[in-house]
Amino acid sequence: MNLILFGPPAAGKGTQAKRLVDNRRMIQLSTGDMLRAAIASGSDLGRRVEGIMSRGELVTDEIVVNLIEARLPEAEAAGGAIFDGFPRTLGQARALDDMLAGRGRKIDLVVRLDVDEVALKARVAGRFAESGRPDDNPVSFEQRLVAYNRDTAPLLPYYEAQGKLVRVDGMANVEAVASAIDAALDSHGG
Ligand code: AMP
């Protein structure tokens, strides 16, 4: 089972992905986590992406596609992947489909966490101080939302056309969102 958790920044994708890792035979593939690890390690890649990420802009498709490709064997061995924060552009979505097809796999399900942007902004505003992420500030968060609406939201019709899109109310509490995701996975043979 390969699942994409889809939604704007701070919609709860990471929280739900971690829960699924604990409960199902799947690994979490978060390009954001991989990029933060690259920055923390002081690698060339980390230095290249640090400024882009702190401003809330997207890094290139090539960078994240390569990061994901390197982890696909591990995902297969685990029984599947939860893609968290990837793909974020149509180019990434097509590259992912091609990479999976080349390995005889596919995306099975795309869960979209539906959130209200105004409520989302209010929800995250109080958490900026404690997050520790350089992109968790009002200016960068706004830019992350802009990038989501401009580059990532257009993926919804792409997956809808493939009949893979399931919508879940991301404004509900964590347990209710988790139950809705579980129900979607169960009805798709996950
Ligand atoms: P996230 O942890 O998913 O919110 O990602 C944090 C930041 O990492 C984003 O704002 C982007 O700068 C970068 N990033 C993560 N995933 C991607 C992706 N799939 N495509 C482009 N940039 C990404």
PDB file of N, CA and C in Angstrom, residues 29 85 112 184:
ATOM      1  N   LEU A  29       7.816   8.643   4.371  1.00  0.00           N
ATOM      2  CA  LEU A  29       8.823   9.322   3.554  1.00  0.00           C
ATOM      3  C   LEU A  29       8.461  10.808   3.501  1.00  0.00           C
ATOM      4  N   GLY A  85       4.303  15.285   2.381  1.00  0.00           N
ATOM      5  CA  GLY A  85       4.962  16.493   1.858  1.00  0.00           C
ATOM      6  C   GLY A  85       5.592  16.280   0.499  1.00  0.00           C
ATOM      7  N   ARG A 112      -6.596  13.521   1.217  1.00  0.00           N
ATOM      8  CA  ARG A 112      -6.470  14.973   1.322  1.00  0.00           C
ATOM      9  C   ARG A 112      -7.043  15.435   2.655  1.00  0.00           C
ATOM     10  N   ALA A 184     -10.519   4.918   5.313  1.00  0.00           N
ATOM     11  CA  ALA A 184     -10.174   5.016   3.884  1.00  0.00           C
ATOM     12  C   ALA A 184      -9.178   3.928   3.495  1.00  0.00           C
TER      13      ALA A 184
END
